mmCIF file of C-alpha atoms in Angstrom:
data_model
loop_
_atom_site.group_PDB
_atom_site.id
_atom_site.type_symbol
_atom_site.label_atom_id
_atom_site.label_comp_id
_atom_site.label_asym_id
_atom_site.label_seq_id
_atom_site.Cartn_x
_atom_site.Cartn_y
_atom_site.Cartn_z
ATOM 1 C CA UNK A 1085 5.257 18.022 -6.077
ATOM 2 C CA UNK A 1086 6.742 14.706 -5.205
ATOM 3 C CA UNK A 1087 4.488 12.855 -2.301
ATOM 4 C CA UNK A 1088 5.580 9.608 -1.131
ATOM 5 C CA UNK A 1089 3.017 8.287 1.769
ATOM 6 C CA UNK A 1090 4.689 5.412 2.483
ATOM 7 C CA UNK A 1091 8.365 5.003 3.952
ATOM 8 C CA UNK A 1092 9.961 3.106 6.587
ATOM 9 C CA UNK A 1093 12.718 3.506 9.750
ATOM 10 C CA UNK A 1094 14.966 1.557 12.118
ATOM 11 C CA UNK A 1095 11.732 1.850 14.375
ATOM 12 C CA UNK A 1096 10.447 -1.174 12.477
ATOM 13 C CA UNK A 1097 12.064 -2.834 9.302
ATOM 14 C CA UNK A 1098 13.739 0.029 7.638
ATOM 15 C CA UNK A 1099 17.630 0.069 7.765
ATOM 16 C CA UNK A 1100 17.934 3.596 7.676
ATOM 17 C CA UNK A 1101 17.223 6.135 11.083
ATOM 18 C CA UNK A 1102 14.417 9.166 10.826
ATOM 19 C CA UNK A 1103 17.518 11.791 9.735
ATOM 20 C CA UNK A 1104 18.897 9.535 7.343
ATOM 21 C CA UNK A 1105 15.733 8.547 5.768
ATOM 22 C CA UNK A 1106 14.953 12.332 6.078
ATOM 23 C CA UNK A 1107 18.488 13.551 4.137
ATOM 24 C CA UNK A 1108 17.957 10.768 1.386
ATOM 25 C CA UNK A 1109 14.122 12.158 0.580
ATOM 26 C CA UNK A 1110 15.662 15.608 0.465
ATOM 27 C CA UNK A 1111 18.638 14.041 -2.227
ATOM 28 C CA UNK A 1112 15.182 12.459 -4.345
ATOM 29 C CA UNK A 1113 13.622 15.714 -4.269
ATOM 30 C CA UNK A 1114 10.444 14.648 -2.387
ATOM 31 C CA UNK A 1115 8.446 17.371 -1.127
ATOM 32 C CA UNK A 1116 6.057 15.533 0.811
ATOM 33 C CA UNK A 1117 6.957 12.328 3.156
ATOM 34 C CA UNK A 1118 4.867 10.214 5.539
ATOM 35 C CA UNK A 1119 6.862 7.848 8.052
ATOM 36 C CA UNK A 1120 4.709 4.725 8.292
ATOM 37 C CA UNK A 1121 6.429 2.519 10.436
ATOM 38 C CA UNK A 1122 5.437 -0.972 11.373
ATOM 39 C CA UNK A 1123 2.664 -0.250 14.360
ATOM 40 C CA UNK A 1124 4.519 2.671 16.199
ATOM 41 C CA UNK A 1125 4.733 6.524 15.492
ATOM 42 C CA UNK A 1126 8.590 6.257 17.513
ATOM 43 C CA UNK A 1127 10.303 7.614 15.231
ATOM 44 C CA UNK A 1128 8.079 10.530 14.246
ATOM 45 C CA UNK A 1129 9.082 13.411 15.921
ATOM 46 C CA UNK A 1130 12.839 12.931 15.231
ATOM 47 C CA UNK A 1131 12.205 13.059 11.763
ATOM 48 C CA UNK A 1132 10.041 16.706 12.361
ATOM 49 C CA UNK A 1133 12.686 18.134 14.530
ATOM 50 C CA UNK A 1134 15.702 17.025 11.807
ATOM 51 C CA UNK A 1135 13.562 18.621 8.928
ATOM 52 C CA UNK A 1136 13.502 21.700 10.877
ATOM 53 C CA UNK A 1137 17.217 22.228 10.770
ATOM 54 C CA UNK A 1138 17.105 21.866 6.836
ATOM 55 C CA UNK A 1139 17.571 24.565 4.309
ATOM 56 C CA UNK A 1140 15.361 22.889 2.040
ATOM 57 C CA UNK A 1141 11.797 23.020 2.786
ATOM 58 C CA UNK A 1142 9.973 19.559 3.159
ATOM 59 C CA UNK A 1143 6.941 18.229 5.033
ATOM 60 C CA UNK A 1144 6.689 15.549 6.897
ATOM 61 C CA UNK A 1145 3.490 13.927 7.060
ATOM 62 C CA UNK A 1146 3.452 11.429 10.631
ATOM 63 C CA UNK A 1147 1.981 8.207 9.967
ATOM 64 C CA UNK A 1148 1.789 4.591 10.819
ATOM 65 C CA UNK A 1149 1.104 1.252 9.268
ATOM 66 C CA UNK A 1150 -0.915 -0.700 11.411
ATOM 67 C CA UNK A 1151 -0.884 -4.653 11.163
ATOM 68 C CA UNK A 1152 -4.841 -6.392 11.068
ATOM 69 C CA UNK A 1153 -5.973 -9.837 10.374
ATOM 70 C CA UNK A 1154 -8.933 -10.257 8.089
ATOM 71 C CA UNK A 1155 -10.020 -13.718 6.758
ATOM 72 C CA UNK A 1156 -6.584 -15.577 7.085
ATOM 73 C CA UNK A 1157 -4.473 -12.705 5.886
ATOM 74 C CA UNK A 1158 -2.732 -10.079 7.453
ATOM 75 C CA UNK A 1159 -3.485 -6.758 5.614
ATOM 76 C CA UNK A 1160 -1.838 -3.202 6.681
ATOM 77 C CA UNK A 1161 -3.551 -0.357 7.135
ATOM 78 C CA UNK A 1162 -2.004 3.087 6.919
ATOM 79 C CA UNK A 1163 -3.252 5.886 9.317
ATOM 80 C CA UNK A 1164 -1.836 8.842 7.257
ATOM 81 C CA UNK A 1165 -1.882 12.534 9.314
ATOM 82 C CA UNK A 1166 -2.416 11.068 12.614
ATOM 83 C CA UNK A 1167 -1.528 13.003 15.857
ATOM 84 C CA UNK A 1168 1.115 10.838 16.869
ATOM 85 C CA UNK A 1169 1.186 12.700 19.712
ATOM 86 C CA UNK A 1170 -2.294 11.382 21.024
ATOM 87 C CA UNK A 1171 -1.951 9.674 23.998
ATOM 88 C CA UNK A 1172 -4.811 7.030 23.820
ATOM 89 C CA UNK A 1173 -3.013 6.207 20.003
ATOM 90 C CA UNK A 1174 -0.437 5.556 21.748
ATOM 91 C CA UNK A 1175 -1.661 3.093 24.302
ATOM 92 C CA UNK A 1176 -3.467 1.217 21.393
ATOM 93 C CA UNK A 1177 -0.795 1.091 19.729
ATOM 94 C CA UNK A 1178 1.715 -0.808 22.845
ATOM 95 C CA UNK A 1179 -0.759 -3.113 22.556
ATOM 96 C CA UNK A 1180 0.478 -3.970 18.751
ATOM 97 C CA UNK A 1181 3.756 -3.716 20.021
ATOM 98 C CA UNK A 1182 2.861 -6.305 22.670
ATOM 99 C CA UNK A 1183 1.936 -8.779 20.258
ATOM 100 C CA UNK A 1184 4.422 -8.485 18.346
ATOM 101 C CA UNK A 1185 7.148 -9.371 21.125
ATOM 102 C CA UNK A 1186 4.548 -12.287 21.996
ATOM 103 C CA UNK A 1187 4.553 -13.448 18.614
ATOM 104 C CA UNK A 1188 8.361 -13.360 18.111
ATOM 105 C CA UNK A 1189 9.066 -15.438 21.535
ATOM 106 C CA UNK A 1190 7.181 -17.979 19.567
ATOM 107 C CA UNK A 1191 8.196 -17.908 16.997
ATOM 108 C CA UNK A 1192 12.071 -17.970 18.115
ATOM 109 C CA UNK A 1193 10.761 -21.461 20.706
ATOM 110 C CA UNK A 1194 9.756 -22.794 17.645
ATOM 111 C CA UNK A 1195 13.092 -22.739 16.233
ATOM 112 C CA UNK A 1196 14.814 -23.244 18.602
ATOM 113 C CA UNK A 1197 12.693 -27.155 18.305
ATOM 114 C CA UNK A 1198 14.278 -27.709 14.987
ATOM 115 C CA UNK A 1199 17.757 -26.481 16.185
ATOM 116 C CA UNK A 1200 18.323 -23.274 15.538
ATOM 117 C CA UNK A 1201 18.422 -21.288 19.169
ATOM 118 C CA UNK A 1202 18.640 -17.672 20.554
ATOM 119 C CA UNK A 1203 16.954 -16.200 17.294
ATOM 120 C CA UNK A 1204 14.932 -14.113 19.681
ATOM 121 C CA UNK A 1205 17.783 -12.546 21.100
ATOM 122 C CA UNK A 1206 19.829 -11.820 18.033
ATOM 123 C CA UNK A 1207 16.508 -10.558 16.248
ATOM 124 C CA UNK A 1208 15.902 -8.175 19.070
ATOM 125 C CA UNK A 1209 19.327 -7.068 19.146
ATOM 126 C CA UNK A 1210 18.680 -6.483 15.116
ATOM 127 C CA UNK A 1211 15.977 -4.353 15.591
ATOM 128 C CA UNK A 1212 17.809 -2.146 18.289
ATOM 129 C CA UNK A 1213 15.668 0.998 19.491
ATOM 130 C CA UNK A 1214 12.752 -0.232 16.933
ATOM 131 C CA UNK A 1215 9.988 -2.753 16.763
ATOM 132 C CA UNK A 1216 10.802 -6.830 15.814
ATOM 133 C CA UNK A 1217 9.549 -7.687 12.680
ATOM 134 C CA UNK A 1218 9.720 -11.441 10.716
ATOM 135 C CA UNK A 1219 11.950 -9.255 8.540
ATOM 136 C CA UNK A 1220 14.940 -9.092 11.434
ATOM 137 C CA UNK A 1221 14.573 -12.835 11.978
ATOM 138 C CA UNK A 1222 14.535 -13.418 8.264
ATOM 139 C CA UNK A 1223 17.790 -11.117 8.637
ATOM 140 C CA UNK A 1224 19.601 -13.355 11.369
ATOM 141 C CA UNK A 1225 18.472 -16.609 10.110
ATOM 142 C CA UNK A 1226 20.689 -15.176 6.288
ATOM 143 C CA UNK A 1227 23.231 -13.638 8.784
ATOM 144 C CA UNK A 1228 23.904 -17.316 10.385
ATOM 145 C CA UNK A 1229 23.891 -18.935 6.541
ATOM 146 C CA UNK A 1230 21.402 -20.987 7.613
ATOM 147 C CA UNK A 1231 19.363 -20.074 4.394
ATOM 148 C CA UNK A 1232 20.456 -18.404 1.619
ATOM 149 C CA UNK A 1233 17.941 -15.010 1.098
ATOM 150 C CA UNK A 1234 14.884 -13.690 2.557
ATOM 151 C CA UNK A 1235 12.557 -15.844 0.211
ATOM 152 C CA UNK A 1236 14.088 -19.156 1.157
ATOM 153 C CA UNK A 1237 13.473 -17.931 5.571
ATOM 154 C CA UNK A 1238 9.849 -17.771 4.493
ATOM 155 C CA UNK A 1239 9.347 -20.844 2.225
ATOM 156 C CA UNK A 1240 10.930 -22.789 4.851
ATOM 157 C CA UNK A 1241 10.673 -21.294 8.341
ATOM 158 C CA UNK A 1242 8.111 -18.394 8.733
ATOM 159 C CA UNK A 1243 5.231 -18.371 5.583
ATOM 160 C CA UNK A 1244 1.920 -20.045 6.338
ATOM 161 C CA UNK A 1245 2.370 -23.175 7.106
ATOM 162 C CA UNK A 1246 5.829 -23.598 7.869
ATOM 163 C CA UNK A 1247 8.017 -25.186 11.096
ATOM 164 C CA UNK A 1248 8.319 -21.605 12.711
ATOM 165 C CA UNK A 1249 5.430 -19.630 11.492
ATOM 166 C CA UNK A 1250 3.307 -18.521 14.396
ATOM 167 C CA UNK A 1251 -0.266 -16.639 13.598
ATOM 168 C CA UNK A 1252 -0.449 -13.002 14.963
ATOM 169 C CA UNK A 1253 -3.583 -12.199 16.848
ATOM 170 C CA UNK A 1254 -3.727 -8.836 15.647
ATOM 171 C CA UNK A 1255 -6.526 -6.353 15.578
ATOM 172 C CA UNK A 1256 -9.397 -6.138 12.965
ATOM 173 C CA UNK A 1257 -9.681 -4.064 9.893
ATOM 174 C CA UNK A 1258 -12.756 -2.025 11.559
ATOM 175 C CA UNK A 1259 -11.020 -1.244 14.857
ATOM 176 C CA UNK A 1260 -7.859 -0.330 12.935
ATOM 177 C CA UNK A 1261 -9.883 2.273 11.278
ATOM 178 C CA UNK A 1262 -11.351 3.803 14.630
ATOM 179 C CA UNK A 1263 -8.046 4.249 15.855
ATOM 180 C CA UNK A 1264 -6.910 6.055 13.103
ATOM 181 C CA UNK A 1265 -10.147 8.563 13.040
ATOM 182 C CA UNK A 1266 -9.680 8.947 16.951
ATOM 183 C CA UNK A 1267 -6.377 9.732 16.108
ATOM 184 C CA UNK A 1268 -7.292 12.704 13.272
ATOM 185 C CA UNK A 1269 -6.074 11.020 10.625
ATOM 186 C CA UNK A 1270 -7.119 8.840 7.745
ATOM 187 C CA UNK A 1271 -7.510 5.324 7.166
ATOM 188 C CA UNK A 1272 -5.556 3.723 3.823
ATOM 189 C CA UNK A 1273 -4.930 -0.271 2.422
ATOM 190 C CA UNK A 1274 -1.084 -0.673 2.284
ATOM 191 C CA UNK A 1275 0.084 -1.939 -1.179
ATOM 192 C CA UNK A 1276 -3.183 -4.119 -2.237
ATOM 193 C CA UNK A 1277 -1.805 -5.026 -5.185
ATOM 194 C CA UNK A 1278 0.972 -7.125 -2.980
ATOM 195 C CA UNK A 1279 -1.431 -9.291 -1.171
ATOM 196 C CA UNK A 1280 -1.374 -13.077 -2.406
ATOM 197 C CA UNK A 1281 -5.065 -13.410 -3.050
ATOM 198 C CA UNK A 1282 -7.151 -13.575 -6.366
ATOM 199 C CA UNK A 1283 -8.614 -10.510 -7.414
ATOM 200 C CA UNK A 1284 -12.604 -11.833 -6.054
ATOM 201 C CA UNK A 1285 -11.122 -11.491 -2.468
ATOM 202 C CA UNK A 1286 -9.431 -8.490 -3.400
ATOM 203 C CA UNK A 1287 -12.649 -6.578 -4.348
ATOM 204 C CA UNK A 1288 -14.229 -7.953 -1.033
ATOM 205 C CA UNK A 1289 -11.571 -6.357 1.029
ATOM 206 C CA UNK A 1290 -11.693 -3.237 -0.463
ATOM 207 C CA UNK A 1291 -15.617 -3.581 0.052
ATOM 208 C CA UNK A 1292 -15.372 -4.535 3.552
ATOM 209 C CA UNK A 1293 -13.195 -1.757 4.102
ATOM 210 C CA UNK A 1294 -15.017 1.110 2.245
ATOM 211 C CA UNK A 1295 -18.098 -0.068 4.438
ATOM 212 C CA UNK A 1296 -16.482 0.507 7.600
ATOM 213 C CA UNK A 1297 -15.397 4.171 7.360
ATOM 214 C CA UNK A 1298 -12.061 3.412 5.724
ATOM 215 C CA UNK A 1299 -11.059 6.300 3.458
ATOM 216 C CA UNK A 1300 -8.381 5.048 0.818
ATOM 217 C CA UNK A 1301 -6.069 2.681 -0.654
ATOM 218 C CA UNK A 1302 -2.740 2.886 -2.143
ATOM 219 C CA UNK A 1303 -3.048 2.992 -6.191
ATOM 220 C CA UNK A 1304 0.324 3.603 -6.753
ATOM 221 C CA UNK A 1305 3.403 1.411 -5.237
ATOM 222 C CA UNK A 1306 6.425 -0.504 -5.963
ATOM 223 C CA UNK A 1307 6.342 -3.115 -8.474
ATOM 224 C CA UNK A 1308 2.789 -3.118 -10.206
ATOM 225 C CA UNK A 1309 2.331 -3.603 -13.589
ATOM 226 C CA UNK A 1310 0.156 -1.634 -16.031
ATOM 227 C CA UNK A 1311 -2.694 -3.818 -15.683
ATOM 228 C CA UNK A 1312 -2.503 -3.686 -12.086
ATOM 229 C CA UNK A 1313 -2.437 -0.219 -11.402
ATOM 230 C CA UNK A 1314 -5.734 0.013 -13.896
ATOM 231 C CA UNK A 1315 -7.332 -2.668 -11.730
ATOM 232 C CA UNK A 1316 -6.252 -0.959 -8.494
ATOM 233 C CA UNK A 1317 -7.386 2.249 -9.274
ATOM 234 C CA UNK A 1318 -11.037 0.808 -11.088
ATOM 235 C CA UNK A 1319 -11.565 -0.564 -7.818
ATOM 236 C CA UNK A 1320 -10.828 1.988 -5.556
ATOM 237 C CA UNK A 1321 -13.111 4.586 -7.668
ATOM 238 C CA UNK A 1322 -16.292 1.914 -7.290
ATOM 239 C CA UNK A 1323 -15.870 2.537 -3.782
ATOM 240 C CA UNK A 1324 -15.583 5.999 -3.849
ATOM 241 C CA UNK A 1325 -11.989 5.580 -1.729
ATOM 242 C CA UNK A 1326 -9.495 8.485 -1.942
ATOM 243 C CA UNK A 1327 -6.324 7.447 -3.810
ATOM 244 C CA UNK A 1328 -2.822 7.274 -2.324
ATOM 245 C CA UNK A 1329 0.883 6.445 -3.056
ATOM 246 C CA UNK A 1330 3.595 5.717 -1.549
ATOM 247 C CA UNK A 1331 7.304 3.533 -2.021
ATOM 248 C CA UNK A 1332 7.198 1.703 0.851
ATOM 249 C CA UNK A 1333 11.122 2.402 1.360
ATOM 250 C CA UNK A 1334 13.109 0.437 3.272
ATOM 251 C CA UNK A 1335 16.682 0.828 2.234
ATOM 252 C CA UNK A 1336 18.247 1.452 -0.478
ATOM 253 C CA UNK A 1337 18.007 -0.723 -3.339
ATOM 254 C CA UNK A 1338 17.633 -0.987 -6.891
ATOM 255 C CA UNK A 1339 14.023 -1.821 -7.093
ATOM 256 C CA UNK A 1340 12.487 0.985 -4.808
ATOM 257 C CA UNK A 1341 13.356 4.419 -4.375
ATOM 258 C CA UNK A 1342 11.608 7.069 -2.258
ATOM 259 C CA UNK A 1343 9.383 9.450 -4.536
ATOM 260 C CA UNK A 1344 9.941 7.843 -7.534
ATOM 261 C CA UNK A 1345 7.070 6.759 -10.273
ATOM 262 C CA UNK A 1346 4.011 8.158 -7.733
ATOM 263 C CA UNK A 1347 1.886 10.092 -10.426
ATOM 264 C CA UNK A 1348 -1.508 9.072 -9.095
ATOM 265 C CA UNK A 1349 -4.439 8.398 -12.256
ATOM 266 C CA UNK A 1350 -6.035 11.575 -12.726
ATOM 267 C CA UNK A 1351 -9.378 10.410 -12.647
ATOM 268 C CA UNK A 1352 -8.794 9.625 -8.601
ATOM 269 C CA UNK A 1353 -9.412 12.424 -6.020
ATOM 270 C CA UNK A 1354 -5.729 12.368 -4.286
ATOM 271 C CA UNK A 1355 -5.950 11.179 -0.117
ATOM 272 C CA UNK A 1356 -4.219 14.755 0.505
ATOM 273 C CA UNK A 1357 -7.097 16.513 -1.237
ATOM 274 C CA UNK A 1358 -8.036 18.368 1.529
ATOM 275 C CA UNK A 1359 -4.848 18.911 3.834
ATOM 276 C CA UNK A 1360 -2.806 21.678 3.831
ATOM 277 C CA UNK A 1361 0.639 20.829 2.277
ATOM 278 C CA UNK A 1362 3.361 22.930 2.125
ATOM 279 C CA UNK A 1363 6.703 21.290 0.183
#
């Protein structure tokens, strides 16, 4: 079976809607698909009622990747099988949602200081019916040739540091986690082998988030070496987490692909272990 836990809509920084993401997953062949957007679960139920209309069988596993800040860095969390129906889920998360916005109307006054105005407005307009992301300013600010790629927006405007970069005041690992449980569902680290830190403070996340109830972490996604998926997956067996994998599709490029190169290391007891999957 092909399982990709990880895969994103128009809801937050994916370029494609639930159906379209839905009829490309069916053209890879992927049996099993979480949507994980970007702290909502909007587009969940779109994607359920599309796949019900298909001839091909294919199950859609409703997620959510859930923005914390731990030590400096903002790490994602995945909340894989959630009820995204549950309505205190939902409250929590309109209070992500809320920061977000917050954190954009900064971010937009900020550069608006060094000349560049309305990037609020054309960002939200970007995202349409879905949350705002860096990624759709990043977007407007390549749109507008005022830099040339993504890369250059964040070395100069929105990284750590920069003129426009605002920090995000977003939840903790831990309370991530409790959300997810009261939710049904179970906790996973988005791509850790993505995260710019060395591979001490990469041990003490994982640690940290074994020790509060967390139950996984993504062993297998784009763009890890050899070497890293070894170290990924050595670490997540001394902490006893489940192992998951996942994409992380956006849109369609040549460097990720939903479903493709997600064999998990044998020797790691699979996050969907113990749910009923049918694909």
């Amino acid at each position: 079976m092909k399982i990709d836990l990880h895969s994103h809509t128009h809801y937050s920084d994916g370029h494609l809607s639930p159906k379209e993401l839905i009829d490309r997953a069916h053209n890879m062949q992927v049996n099993v698909l979480a949507i994980t957007d970007h702290d909502t679960v909007d587009g969940i139920q779109q994607a359920i009622d599309y796949q019900a209309e298909q001839k091909r069988s294919m199950q859609i596993m409703p997620g959510v990747e859930i923005s914390t800040s731990w030590h400096n860095f903002d790490i994602h969390i995945l909340g894989l099988n959630v009820d995204h129906n549950n309505q205190q889920f939902l409250a929590r998360l309109d209070q992500q949602s809320k920061e977000r916005d917050r954190r954009a109307q900064l971010m937009s006054d900020k550069l608006a200081k060094v000349g560049i105005d309305n990037v609020f407005e054309d960002a939200k307009e970007l995202a349409g019916v879905g949350q705002i992301t860096r990624a759709h300013f990043a977007r407007v600010l390549v749109q507008r040739q005022v830099v040339r790629d993504f890369d250059a927006v964040f070395k100069k405007y929105l990284g750590k540091g920069k003129k426009a970069h605002v920090k995000p005041q977003w939840i903790e690992i831990a309370e991530a986690i409790t959300w997810i449980h009261d939710a049904g569902g179970k906790a996973v680290i988005a791509h850790p082998g993505h995260y710019d830190m060395t591979t001490k403070w990469l041990k003490r996340l994982v640690a940290e988030f074994a020790s509060a109830g967390g139950d996984g972490m993504e062993v297998i996604h784009s763009h890890l070496t050899p070497e890293r998926k070894k170290l990924l997956a050595d670490i997540a067996a001394e902490h006893g987490l489940q192992a998951s994998s996942g994409s992380d599709f956006h849109y369609p490029n040549r460097w990720t692909e939903l479903g493709k190169n997600l064999t998990l290391p044998e020797q790691l007891v699979p996050i969907w272990h113990d749910w009923s999957l049918v694909g």
